[in-house]
Amino acid sequence: MSGARMRVISLETHDIRFPTSAELDGSDAMNPDPDYSAAYVVLRTDEDEKGHGFAFTIGRGNDVQTAAIRALEGHIVDRDCSDLGAVYQDLIGDSQLRWLGPEKGVMHMAISAVMNALWDLRARREGKPLWLLLAEMSPEEIVSLVDFRYITDALTPAEALEILRAAEPGRAGRIAALREHGYPAYTTSPGWLGYDDDKLRRLCKEALDEGFSQIKLKVGADLDDDIRRMRIAREVCGDGYPIAIDANQRWDVSDAIRWVQALAEFGPWWVEEPTSPDDVLGHAAIARAVAPVPVATGEHVQNRIVFKQLLQSEAISYLQLDAARVGGVNENIAILLLAAKFGVPVCPHAGGVGLCELVQHLAMFDFVSVSGSKEGRVIEYIDHLHEHFVDPVVIRDGGYVAPEAAGFSSAMRPASLAAFTYPWGQYWTSAVAQSSPAAEARRTSAVTHPPVLKGRSA
Amino acid sequence: MSGARMRVISLETHDIRFPTSAELDGSDAMNPDPDYSAAYVVLRTDEDEKGHGFAFTIGRGNDVQTAAIRALEGHIVDRDCSDLGAVYQDLIGDSQLRWLGPEKGVMHMAISAVMNALWDLRARREGKPLWLLLAEMSPEEIVSLVDFRYITDALTPAEALEILRAAEPGRAGRIAALREHGYPAYTTSPGWLGYDDDKLRRLCKEALDEGFSQIKLKVGADLDDDIRRMRIAREVCGDGYPIAIDANQRWDVSDAIRWVQALAEFGPWWVEEPTSPDDVLGHAAIARAVAPVPVATGEHVQNRIVFKQLLQSEAISYLQLDAARVGGVNENIAILLLAAKFGVPVCPHAGGVGLCELVQHLAMFDFVSVSGSKEGRVIEYIDHLHEHFVDPVVIRDGGYVAPEAAGFSSAMRPASLAAFTYPWGQYWTSAVAQSSPAAEARRTSAVTHPPVLKGRSA
């Protein structure tokens, strides 16, 4: 998409870390002690506009992620970035940087952060929330944003255009519907592994009372515990209420099959991340073996090429895109189109730092312009760290309220940046941090390492 | 593998870049202008021993790769690293760093560099070349080095043990055979896209005269050119001589099929990297369509999990492991065992900076202790940058001479480190570098960016 000149004159990075591991709100089978963090980037134009983006990490390595974003400076600064299709091609096409992936891991998340910041900039300039900016684009403009390399065996540009054109009728009505009713959400709050049975029961009840369409329980540490917890959740929520389970990549293929079969009597809505996100054939084997329990994955899927294969092999029944792992808005449009082509509903991953804020825009765009449907679709919601954002998500009646502020909801509050910049922000140099269990770890480990604490997880 | 205490007291990194793009020796379809680089690491013990490792990159981003290696310091320094299975588990199991992959891209290559440095250290301490150190281990010790997570549906520890035990008879004889005859090599030197027909003809002739078992041509930029070049190579080398082709990920699935079918009449020995290294199903579809032309891939395959699937789906007939992309020696042992289980020969990727030096050890270990065979197996050889290594590879009669120096052949010469450290080494601050086409690029691009030149490729 091209438009009036948009000249970026600076790229500023911040290593932001929140001491979430100290709060002990939960844990999952793979991530016992995350410090939710963001490698945060601010782009400025010669007209003093700003765009904000970030890669989400869980602590150590956030400095490496920040360095990766800085390595893209030469592609962005002192350049007209108005054509967001061309900038994206330039970033993913740098043959030297591509060697570090290609299109995966730290470098790809850096591209995501920068592209999302450019989209925030563009949406602010247009005075629209990102979802609406995208929803009002023509099918041709949307297709021009996508890199079809390596996916044409599943989706051609012509097929993408057809999908978008088929969804054109009714777009205005769906925009109005979003503004009136929002987009359904599910909550992971009841399901952390660390909670006792009473707390699980109470939080399940609260989720129902708050109107959420679905809940999710973390599983995978101990099968007997999982059976007991699933039974409790089913008792509280009632038959038919969607209760998903999430193993966070804990299992090998045969473990996954055995475990899910043992939980099948409680009717899990889906089983999420049963094994490695790289294992397409493994997911497909699990899906065949545990049917009719559907398989979901995506938060750690590295790019459109792996999503393509998960769809081609019928490995997933729900696609959980992440707003900040693949190459930003452009690649997520490709992924939404692939999902539509295969008729698989997209239920985005959220939580972390600001992922709810970002991903709502993509799900709403999907509803207006791609799938045209909310059927079988929900956005994950986790209630933490929203207070650090200038335009935090608003949840009403168990759903996301359509954002109206211009931009991608990606800007963090200046006070939060000042406090949680690692390691020299006010929080990290404060008496609280110094006297926490983190202090000893900070003194004894390498300077690049944040404190090692125990607690809440993604 | 555990042994006497091996306490690492420092981890030192170097950002080393060679101006290979200035030399114009060749190019491939995806990498027009690489500056071959190494994020180089030196570990020291409290007994003043040293171990050397590196990640190979092609220029920009080598600083990010170096930062990633530094992020592992807290896992290695001030710790007894004698149990190389345990250290490896600790590195890949850091849940916070794992979020940046998992097990792929920049962080995984950093783990590779550090693990390979530890193996160099260990082999030096034992006074043996790495291949021999590994070749003399018991099957049980070897199995204890492997992380079987996510691969047990294809290879269990018991099966791995069985493979290694089956290869135990004859190990001494194969060690002697390696020392006498070396290991066969093939050369990519004739095949760079930038060469004219006369140079191609001459270099094919030279490769034959030097006794190489195979050559390889880069393809994928222009089909008519490729047909002409393949015809010339076939004329010079004669019917039946192995001529592989390498597309460096240039194609989508349908392009690959069309292109390879058009070249099939010249009997390509294999087609290498026909498409994205992430596309298991794509490789399988290509393999089915272009049979009997075999498919090969691996230099960009991120980990054992993707290799597992390439084998399960019969997508590859040759497995091209890389010594410095997956998680170092430990993960490469897993990959060698997977290849043996599926009966697929391993023909390692080499070239770059020091990849020939590293990979010879893995191929020789494979011959002695895993596959027990050289049948259908060759190591890639490219003749550049060996002069920067203390123990460079030796090629005789078209094959690798088995190294006898203690270690992993991974140590670079101090003079090379001093000259090519970026951006403050003698070369980069010299009049040559300043007056090169690089100079303007250096002045106008971000400080993290090396010069952008044109030329030779991986």
PDB file of C-alpha atoms in Angstrom, chain A residues 49-305:
ATOM      1  CA  GLU A  49       4.634  11.496  13.681  1.00  0.00           C
ATOM      2  CA  LYS A  50       5.370   8.350  15.670  1.00  0.00           C
ATOM      3  CA  GLY A  51       4.805   4.638  15.165  1.00  0.00           C
ATOM      4  CA  HIS A  52       5.191   1.973  17.876  1.00  0.00           C
ATOM      5  CA  GLY A  53       5.910  -1.723  17.661  1.00  0.00           C
ATOM      6  CA  PHE A  54       7.479  -4.491  19.702  1.00  0.00           C
ATOM      7  CA  ALA A  55       8.555  -8.075  19.867  1.00  0.00           C
ATOM      8  CA  PHE A  56       7.261  -9.940  22.903  1.00  0.00           C
ATOM      9  CA  THR A  57       9.777 -12.053  24.791  1.00  0.00           C
ATOM     10  CA  ILE A  58       9.763 -13.598  28.257  1.00  0.00           C
ATOM     11  CA  GLY A  59      12.944 -12.115  29.714  1.00  0.00           C
ATOM     12  CA  ARG A  60      16.481 -13.226  28.995  1.00  0.00           C
ATOM     13  CA  GLY A  61      17.378 -12.486  25.394  1.00  0.00           C
ATOM     14  CA  ASN A  62      15.289  -9.329  25.212  1.00  0.00           C
ATOM     15  CA  ASP A  63      18.590  -7.511  24.659  1.00  0.00           C
ATOM     16  CA  VAL A  64      19.365  -9.761  21.685  1.00  0.00           C
ATOM     17  CA  GLN A  65      15.891  -9.072  20.311  1.00  0.00           C
ATOM     18  CA  THR A  66      16.446  -5.346  20.726  1.00  0.00           C
ATOM     19  CA  ALA A  67      19.786  -5.576  18.881  1.00  0.00           C
ATOM     20  CA  ALA A  68      18.012  -7.374  16.037  1.00  0.00           C
ATOM     21  CA  ILE A  69      15.549  -4.497  15.680  1.00  0.00           C
ATOM     22  CA  ARG A  70      18.436  -2.024  15.574  1.00  0.00           C
ATOM     23  CA  ALA A  71      20.020  -4.066  12.767  1.00  0.00           C
ATOM     24  CA  LEU A  72      17.068  -3.041  10.558  1.00  0.00           C
ATOM     25  CA  GLU A  73      17.734   0.667  11.016  1.00  0.00           C
ATOM     26  CA  GLY A  74      19.502   1.028   7.665  1.00  0.00           C
ATOM     27  CA  HIS A  75      16.415  -0.269   5.853  1.00  0.00           C
ATOM     28  CA  ILE A  76      14.025   2.189   7.481  1.00  0.00           C
ATOM     29  CA  VAL A  77      15.728   5.390   8.539  1.00  0.00           C
ATOM     30  CA  ASP A  78      16.234   8.169   6.031  1.00  0.00           C
ATOM     31  CA  ARG A  79      13.820   6.519   3.664  1.00  0.00           C
ATOM     32  CA  ASP A  80      10.277   6.979   2.416  1.00  0.00           C
ATOM     33  CA  CYS A  81       8.335   4.120   3.998  1.00  0.00           C
ATOM     34  CA  SER A  82       4.928   4.903   2.541  1.00  0.00           C
ATOM     35  CA  ASP A  83       4.770   1.726   0.439  1.00  0.00           C
ATOM     36  CA  LEU A  84       4.348  -0.894   3.150  1.00  0.00           C
ATOM     37  CA  GLY A  85       4.376  -3.764   0.674  1.00  0.00           C
ATOM     38  CA  ALA A  86       7.737  -2.623  -0.687  1.00  0.00           C
ATOM     39  CA  VAL A  87       9.280  -2.014   2.745  1.00  0.00           C
ATOM     40  CA  TYR A  88       8.221  -5.471   3.859  1.00  0.00           C
ATOM     41  CA  GLN A  89       9.753  -7.047   0.740  1.00  0.00           C
ATOM     42  CA  ASP A  90      12.927  -5.123   1.379  1.00  0.00           C
ATOM     43  CA  LEU A  91      13.158  -6.298   4.994  1.00  0.00           C
ATOM     44  CA  ILE A  92      12.482  -9.973   4.351  1.00  0.00           C
ATOM     45  CA  GLY A  93      14.553  -9.856   1.160  1.00  0.00           C
ATOM     46  CA  ASP A  94      17.847  -8.619   2.650  1.00  0.00           C
ATOM     47  CA  SER A  95      19.913 -11.628   1.629  1.00  0.00           C
ATOM     48  CA  GLN A  96      22.520 -11.147   4.361  1.00  0.00           C
ATOM     49  CA  LEU A  97      19.984 -10.855   7.194  1.00  0.00           C
ATOM     50  CA  ARG A  98      17.913 -13.626   5.652  1.00  0.00           C
ATOM     51  CA  TRP A  99      20.788 -16.021   6.356  1.00  0.00           C
ATOM     52  CA  LEU A 100      19.995 -15.630  10.076  1.00  0.00           C
ATOM     53  CA  GLY A 101      16.590 -17.229   9.549  1.00  0.00           C
ATOM     54  CA  PRO A 102      15.326 -17.334   6.941  1.00  0.00           C
ATOM     55  CA  GLU A 103      12.041 -15.814   8.140  1.00  0.00           C
ATOM     56  CA  LYS A 104      12.167 -17.233  11.632  1.00  0.00           C
ATOM     57  CA  GLY A 105      13.326 -16.534  15.154  1.00  0.00           C
ATOM     58  CA  VAL A 106      14.907 -13.343  16.409  1.00  0.00           C
ATOM     59  CA  MET A 107      15.423 -11.608  13.045  1.00  0.00           C
ATOM     60  CA  HIS A 108      11.884 -12.328  11.900  1.00  0.00           C
ATOM     61  CA  MET A 109      10.388 -11.027  15.147  1.00  0.00           C
ATOM     62  CA  ALA A 110      12.470  -7.883  14.634  1.00  0.00           C
ATOM     63  CA  ILE A 111      10.890  -7.450  11.203  1.00  0.00           C
ATOM     64  CA  SER A 112       7.513  -7.941  12.847  1.00  0.00           C
ATOM     65  CA  ALA A 113       8.187  -5.176  15.374  1.00  0.00           C
ATOM     66  CA  VAL A 114       9.326  -2.719  12.708  1.00  0.00           C
ATOM     67  CA  MET A 115       6.499  -3.504  10.266  1.00  0.00           C
ATOM     68  CA  ASN A 116       3.910  -3.223  13.037  1.00  0.00           C
ATOM     69  CA  ALA A 117       5.390   0.148  14.027  1.00  0.00           C
ATOM     70  CA  LEU A 118       5.064   1.330  10.431  1.00  0.00           C
ATOM     71  CA  TRP A 119       1.436   0.202  10.374  1.00  0.00           C
ATOM     72  CA  ASP A 120       0.801   2.067  13.619  1.00  0.00           C
ATOM     73  CA  LEU A 121       2.346   5.153  12.023  1.00  0.00           C
ATOM     74  CA  ARG A 122       0.225   4.780   8.919  1.00  0.00           C
ATOM     75  CA  ALA A 123      -3.013   4.258  10.843  1.00  0.00           C
ATOM     76  CA  ARG A 124      -2.322   7.278  13.058  1.00  0.00           C
ATOM     77  CA  ARG A 125      -1.682   9.399  10.027  1.00  0.00           C
ATOM     78  CA  GLU A 126      -4.994   8.279   8.546  1.00  0.00           C
ATOM     79  CA  GLY A 127      -6.731   8.892  11.854  1.00  0.00           C
ATOM     80  CA  LYS A 128      -8.142   5.362  12.007  1.00  0.00           C
ATOM     81  CA  PRO A 129      -7.732   2.287  14.145  1.00  0.00           C
ATOM     82  CA  LEU A 130      -5.692  -0.226  12.185  1.00  0.00           C
ATOM     83  CA  TRP A 131      -8.525  -2.724  11.812  1.00  0.00           C
ATOM     84  CA  LEU A 132     -10.637  -0.083  10.081  1.00  0.00           C
ATOM     85  CA  LEU A 133      -7.781   1.142   7.886  1.00  0.00           C
ATOM     86  CA  LEU A 134      -7.293  -2.428   6.637  1.00  0.00           C
ATOM     87  CA  ALA A 135     -11.028  -3.100   6.422  1.00  0.00           C
ATOM     88  CA  GLU A 136     -11.510  -0.168   4.068  1.00  0.00           C
ATOM     89  CA  MET A 137      -8.750  -1.140   1.649  1.00  0.00           C
ATOM     90  CA  SER A 138      -9.598  -2.616  -1.723  1.00  0.00           C
ATOM     91  CA  PRO A 139      -8.940  -6.316  -2.349  1.00  0.00           C
ATOM     92  CA  GLU A 140      -6.193  -5.299  -4.797  1.00  0.00           C
ATOM     93  CA  GLU A 141      -4.422  -3.173  -2.185  1.00  0.00           C
ATOM     94  CA  ILE A 142      -4.590  -6.023   0.332  1.00  0.00           C
ATOM     95  CA  VAL A 143      -3.167  -8.535  -2.138  1.00  0.00           C
ATOM     96  CA  SER A 144      -0.293  -6.170  -2.958  1.00  0.00           C
ATOM     97  CA  LEU A 145       0.826  -6.339   0.676  1.00  0.00           C
ATOM     98  CA  VAL A 146       1.325 -10.117   0.633  1.00  0.00           C
ATOM     99  CA  ASP A 147       4.479 -12.037  -0.227  1.00  0.00           C
ATOM    100  CA  PHE A 148       3.248 -15.165  -2.001  1.00  0.00           C
ATOM    101  CA  ARG A 149       6.690 -16.762  -2.222  1.00  0.00           C
ATOM    102  CA  TYR A 150       6.555 -20.380  -1.053  1.00  0.00           C
ATOM    103  CA  ILE A 151       2.776 -20.464  -0.681  1.00  0.00           C
ATOM    104  CA  THR A 152       1.536 -20.459  -4.269  1.00  0.00           C
ATOM    105  CA  ASP A 153       1.021 -24.221  -4.145  1.00  0.00           C
ATOM    106  CA  ALA A 154      -1.728 -23.475  -1.612  1.00  0.00           C
ATOM    107  CA  LEU A 155      -2.842 -19.928  -2.413  1.00  0.00           C
ATOM    108  CA  THR A 156      -2.271 -17.864  -5.555  1.00  0.00           C
ATOM    109  CA  PRO A 157      -2.713 -14.085  -5.796  1.00  0.00           C
ATOM    110  CA  ALA A 158      -5.792 -14.702  -7.953  1.00  0.00           C
ATOM    111  CA  GLU A 159      -7.334 -16.941  -5.298  1.00  0.00           C
ATOM    112  CA  ALA A 160      -6.563 -14.376  -2.612  1.00  0.00           C
ATOM    113  CA  LEU A 161      -8.304 -11.707  -4.666  1.00  0.00           C
ATOM    114  CA  GLU A 162     -11.300 -13.973  -5.068  1.00  0.00           C
ATOM    115  CA  ILE A 163     -11.549 -14.539  -1.312  1.00  0.00           C
ATOM    116  CA  LEU A 164     -11.388 -10.802  -0.626  1.00  0.00           C
ATOM    117  CA  ARG A 165     -13.884  -9.945  -3.352  1.00  0.00           C
ATOM    118  CA  ALA A 166     -16.306 -12.540  -2.083  1.00  0.00           C
ATOM    119  CA  ALA A 167     -16.211 -10.790   1.290  1.00  0.00           C
ATOM    120  CA  GLU A 168     -16.773  -7.302  -0.116  1.00  0.00           C
ATOM    121  CA  PRO A 169     -20.557  -7.362   0.104  1.00  0.00           C
ATOM    122  CA  GLY A 170     -21.552  -6.682   3.688  1.00  0.00           C
ATOM    123  CA  ARG A 171     -18.326  -5.039   4.805  1.00  0.00           C
ATOM    124  CA  ALA A 172     -20.107  -1.866   5.962  1.00  0.00           C
ATOM    125  CA  GLY A 173     -22.600  -3.935   7.912  1.00  0.00           C
ATOM    126  CA  ARG A 174     -19.866  -5.934   9.600  1.00  0.00           C
ATOM    127  CA  ILE A 175     -17.995  -2.758  10.529  1.00  0.00           C
ATOM    128  CA  ALA A 176     -21.172  -1.504  12.173  1.00  0.00           C
ATOM    129  CA  ALA A 177     -21.716  -4.846  13.901  1.00  0.00           C
ATOM    130  CA  LEU A 178     -18.195  -4.790  15.331  1.00  0.00           C
ATOM    131  CA  ARG A 179     -18.764  -1.309  16.687  1.00  0.00           C
ATOM    132  CA  GLU A 180     -22.005  -2.388  18.268  1.00  0.00           C
ATOM    133  CA  HIS A 181     -21.211  -5.858  19.556  1.00  0.00           C
ATOM    134  CA  GLY A 182     -17.424  -6.171  19.624  1.00  0.00           C
ATOM    135  CA  TYR A 183     -15.644  -9.489  19.049  1.00  0.00           C
ATOM    136  CA  PRO A 184     -15.975 -12.559  21.304  1.00  0.00           C
ATOM    137  CA  ALA A 185     -13.183 -13.423  23.700  1.00  0.00           C
ATOM    138  CA  TYR A 186     -12.093 -16.352  25.794  1.00  0.00           C
ATOM    139  CA  THR A 187     -10.114 -16.225  28.995  1.00  0.00           C
ATOM    140  CA  THR A 188      -7.113 -18.227  30.135  1.00  0.00           C
ATOM    141  CA  SER A 189      -7.259 -16.737  33.643  1.00  0.00           C
ATOM    142  CA  PRO A 190      -8.777 -19.771  35.434  1.00  0.00           C
ATOM    143  CA  GLY A 191      -6.369 -22.244  33.943  1.00  0.00           C
ATOM    144  CA  TRP A 192      -2.836 -21.675  35.240  1.00  0.00           C
ATOM    145  CA  LEU A 193      -1.212 -24.829  36.533  1.00  0.00           C
ATOM    146  CA  GLY A 194      -0.253 -23.299  39.861  1.00  0.00           C
ATOM    147  CA  TYR A 195      -3.828 -22.706  41.109  1.00  0.00           C
ATOM    148  CA  ASP A 196      -5.520 -24.913  43.698  1.00  0.00           C
ATOM    149  CA  ASP A 197      -8.906 -26.466  43.056  1.00  0.00           C
ATOM    150  CA  ASP A 198     -10.893 -23.837  44.954  1.00  0.00           C
ATOM    151  CA  LYS A 199      -9.301 -21.028  42.998  1.00  0.00           C
ATOM    152  CA  LEU A 200      -9.918 -22.877  39.727  1.00  0.00           C
ATOM    153  CA  ARG A 201     -13.571 -23.332  40.645  1.00  0.00           C
ATOM    154  CA  ARG A 202     -13.976 -19.676  41.629  1.00  0.00           C
ATOM    155  CA  LEU A 203     -12.278 -18.361  38.484  1.00  0.00           C
ATOM    156  CA  CYS A 204     -14.340 -20.634  36.219  1.00  0.00           C
ATOM    157  CA  LYS A 205     -17.466 -19.209  37.817  1.00  0.00           C
ATOM    158  CA  GLU A 206     -16.188 -15.661  37.357  1.00  0.00           C
ATOM    159  CA  ALA A 207     -15.409 -16.277  33.691  1.00  0.00           C
ATOM    160  CA  LEU A 208     -18.975 -17.443  33.142  1.00  0.00           C
ATOM    161  CA  ASP A 209     -20.382 -14.479  35.032  1.00  0.00           C
ATOM    162  CA  GLU A 210     -18.278 -12.074  32.992  1.00  0.00           C
ATOM    163  CA  GLY A 211     -19.729 -13.470  29.778  1.00  0.00           C
ATOM    164  CA  PHE A 212     -16.662 -15.070  28.228  1.00  0.00           C
ATOM    165  CA  SER A 213     -17.451 -17.474  25.388  1.00  0.00           C
ATOM    166  CA  GLN A 214     -14.823 -19.996  26.375  1.00  0.00           C
ATOM    167  CA  ILE A 215     -12.107 -20.758  28.922  1.00  0.00           C
ATOM    168  CA  LYS A 216      -8.765 -22.511  28.632  1.00  0.00           C
ATOM    169  CA  LEU A 217      -6.846 -24.703  31.060  1.00  0.00           C
ATOM    170  CA  LYS A 218      -3.100 -25.296  30.980  1.00  0.00           C
ATOM    171  CA  VAL A 219      -2.281 -29.013  31.017  1.00  0.00           C
ATOM    172  CA  GLY A 220       0.668 -31.306  30.546  1.00  0.00           C
ATOM    173  CA  ALA A 221       2.514 -31.429  33.859  1.00  0.00           C
ATOM    174  CA  ASP A 222       0.621 -34.291  35.540  1.00  0.00           C
ATOM    175  CA  LEU A 223      -2.181 -36.309  33.993  1.00  0.00           C
ATOM    176  CA  ASP A 224      -4.033 -37.094  37.230  1.00  0.00           C
ATOM    177  CA  ASP A 225      -4.041 -33.395  38.117  1.00  0.00           C
ATOM    178  CA  ASP A 226      -5.286 -32.515  34.657  1.00  0.00           C
ATOM    179  CA  ILE A 227      -8.144 -35.035  34.875  1.00  0.00           C
ATOM    180  CA  ARG A 228      -9.200 -33.621  38.239  1.00  0.00           C
ATOM    181  CA  ARG A 229      -8.949 -30.001  37.076  1.00  0.00           C
ATOM    182  CA  MET A 230     -10.811 -30.702  33.856  1.00  0.00           C
ATOM    183  CA  ARG A 231     -13.587 -32.442  35.828  1.00  0.00           C
ATOM    184  CA  ILE A 232     -13.941 -29.430  38.114  1.00  0.00           C
ATOM    185  CA  ALA A 233     -14.046 -26.993  35.220  1.00  0.00           C
ATOM    186  CA  ARG A 234     -16.637 -29.090  33.430  1.00  0.00           C
ATOM    187  CA  GLU A 235     -18.783 -29.269  36.579  1.00  0.00           C
ATOM    188  CA  VAL A 236     -18.709 -25.505  37.038  1.00  0.00           C
ATOM    189  CA  CYS A 237     -19.159 -24.544  33.383  1.00  0.00           C
ATOM    190  CA  GLY A 238     -21.685 -27.218  32.447  1.00  0.00           C
ATOM    191  CA  ASP A 239     -21.911 -29.548  29.490  1.00  0.00           C
ATOM    192  CA  GLY A 240     -21.309 -27.961  26.124  1.00  0.00           C
ATOM    193  CA  TYR A 241     -19.477 -24.888  27.386  1.00  0.00           C
ATOM    194  CA  PRO A 242     -16.184 -24.581  25.470  1.00  0.00           C
ATOM    195  CA  ILE A 243     -13.191 -25.523  27.634  1.00  0.00           C
ATOM    196  CA  ALA A 244      -9.935 -25.662  25.671  1.00  0.00           C
ATOM    197  CA  ILE A 245      -6.727 -27.270  26.943  1.00  0.00           C
ATOM    198  CA  ASP A 246      -3.207 -26.018  26.261  1.00  0.00           C
ATOM    199  CA  ALA A 247      -0.060 -28.138  26.601  1.00  0.00           C
ATOM    200  CA  ASN A 248       2.465 -25.452  25.577  1.00  0.00           C
ATOM    201  CA  GLN A 249       4.511 -27.915  23.461  1.00  0.00           C
ATOM    202  CA  ARG A 250       5.009 -30.263  26.374  1.00  0.00           C
ATOM    203  CA  TRP A 251       4.585 -33.593  24.591  1.00  0.00           C
ATOM    204  CA  ASP A 252       6.076 -35.875  21.999  1.00  0.00           C
ATOM    205  CA  VAL A 253       3.545 -37.278  19.536  1.00  0.00           C
ATOM    206  CA  SER A 254       2.702 -40.461  21.427  1.00  0.00           C
ATOM    207  CA  ASP A 255       2.461 -38.641  24.787  1.00  0.00           C
ATOM    208  CA  ALA A 256       0.083 -36.125  23.255  1.00  0.00           C
ATOM    209  CA  ILE A 257      -2.185 -38.830  21.901  1.00  0.00           C
ATOM    210  CA  ARG A 258      -2.280 -40.739  25.176  1.00  0.00           C
ATOM    211  CA  TRP A 259      -2.877 -37.615  27.273  1.00  0.00           C
ATOM    212  CA  VAL A 260      -5.600 -36.125  25.088  1.00  0.00           C
ATOM    213  CA  GLN A 261      -7.388 -39.453  24.835  1.00  0.00           C
ATOM    214  CA  ALA A 262      -7.428 -39.590  28.632  1.00  0.00           C
ATOM    215  CA  LEU A 263      -9.018 -36.134  28.767  1.00  0.00           C
ATOM    216  CA  ALA A 264     -11.390 -36.703  25.858  1.00  0.00           C
ATOM    217  CA  GLU A 265     -14.324 -37.680  28.104  1.00  0.00           C
ATOM    218  CA  PHE A 266     -14.477 -34.071  29.312  1.00  0.00           C
ATOM    219  CA  GLY A 267     -14.942 -32.829  25.755  1.00  0.00           C
ATOM    220  CA  PRO A 268     -12.028 -30.406  25.322  1.00  0.00           C
ATOM    221  CA  TRP A 269     -12.948 -27.646  22.854  1.00  0.00           C
ATOM    222  CA  TRP A 270      -9.460 -27.903  21.391  1.00  0.00           C
ATOM    223  CA  VAL A 271      -6.015 -29.132  22.392  1.00  0.00           C
ATOM    224  CA  GLU A 272      -3.476 -26.377  21.890  1.00  0.00           C
ATOM    225  CA  GLU A 273       0.247 -26.762  21.132  1.00  0.00           C
ATOM    226  CA  PRO A 274       0.347 -30.498  21.835  1.00  0.00           C
ATOM    227  CA  THR A 275       3.938 -30.736  20.544  1.00  0.00           C
ATOM    228  CA  SER A 276       6.734 -28.796  18.837  1.00  0.00           C
ATOM    229  CA  PRO A 277       5.478 -25.922  16.680  1.00  0.00           C
ATOM    230  CA  ASP A 278       7.885 -27.150  13.982  1.00  0.00           C
ATOM    231  CA  ASP A 279       6.283 -30.569  13.748  1.00  0.00           C
ATOM    232  CA  VAL A 280       3.667 -30.384  10.994  1.00  0.00           C
ATOM    233  CA  LEU A 281       3.529 -34.146  10.520  1.00  0.00           C
ATOM    234  CA  GLY A 282       3.397 -34.630  14.288  1.00  0.00           C
ATOM    235  CA  HIS A 283       0.412 -32.304  14.595  1.00  0.00           C
ATOM    236  CA  ALA A 284      -1.279 -34.128  11.737  1.00  0.00           C
ATOM    237  CA  ALA A 285      -0.686 -37.514  13.380  1.00  0.00           C
ATOM    238  CA  ILE A 286      -2.044 -36.220  16.681  1.00  0.00           C
ATOM    239  CA  ALA A 287      -5.085 -34.690  14.979  1.00  0.00           C
ATOM    240  CA  ARG A 288      -5.936 -37.993  13.315  1.00  0.00           C
ATOM    241  CA  ALA A 289      -5.498 -39.944  16.534  1.00  0.00           C
ATOM    242  CA  VAL A 290      -7.424 -37.682  18.911  1.00  0.00           C
ATOM    243  CA  ALA A 291     -10.333 -36.798  16.587  1.00  0.00           C
ATOM    244  CA  PRO A 292     -12.955 -35.557  17.217  1.00  0.00           C
ATOM    245  CA  VAL A 293     -10.960 -33.389  19.663  1.00  0.00           C
ATOM    246  CA  PRO A 294      -9.700 -30.553  17.436  1.00  0.00           C
ATOM    247  CA  VAL A 295      -6.052 -29.457  17.414  1.00  0.00           C
ATOM    248  CA  ALA A 296      -5.041 -25.778  17.566  1.00  0.00           C
ATOM    249  CA  THR A 297      -1.652 -24.122  17.273  1.00  0.00           C
ATOM    250  CA  GLY A 298       0.127 -21.013  16.090  1.00  0.00           C
ATOM    251  CA  GLU A 299       1.650 -18.789  18.756  1.00  0.00           C
ATOM    252  CA  HIS A 300       5.099 -20.215  18.054  1.00  0.00           C
ATOM    253  CA  VAL A 301       4.617 -20.997  14.366  1.00  0.00           C
ATOM    254  CA  GLN A 302       7.419 -19.137  12.652  1.00  0.00           C
ATOM    255  CA  ASN A 303       5.906 -18.042   9.357  1.00  0.00           C
ATOM    256  CA  ARG A 304       3.266 -18.488   6.639  1.00  0.00           C
ATOM    257  CA  ILE A 305       5.140 -21.484   5.183  1.00  0.00           C
TER     258      ILE A 305
END
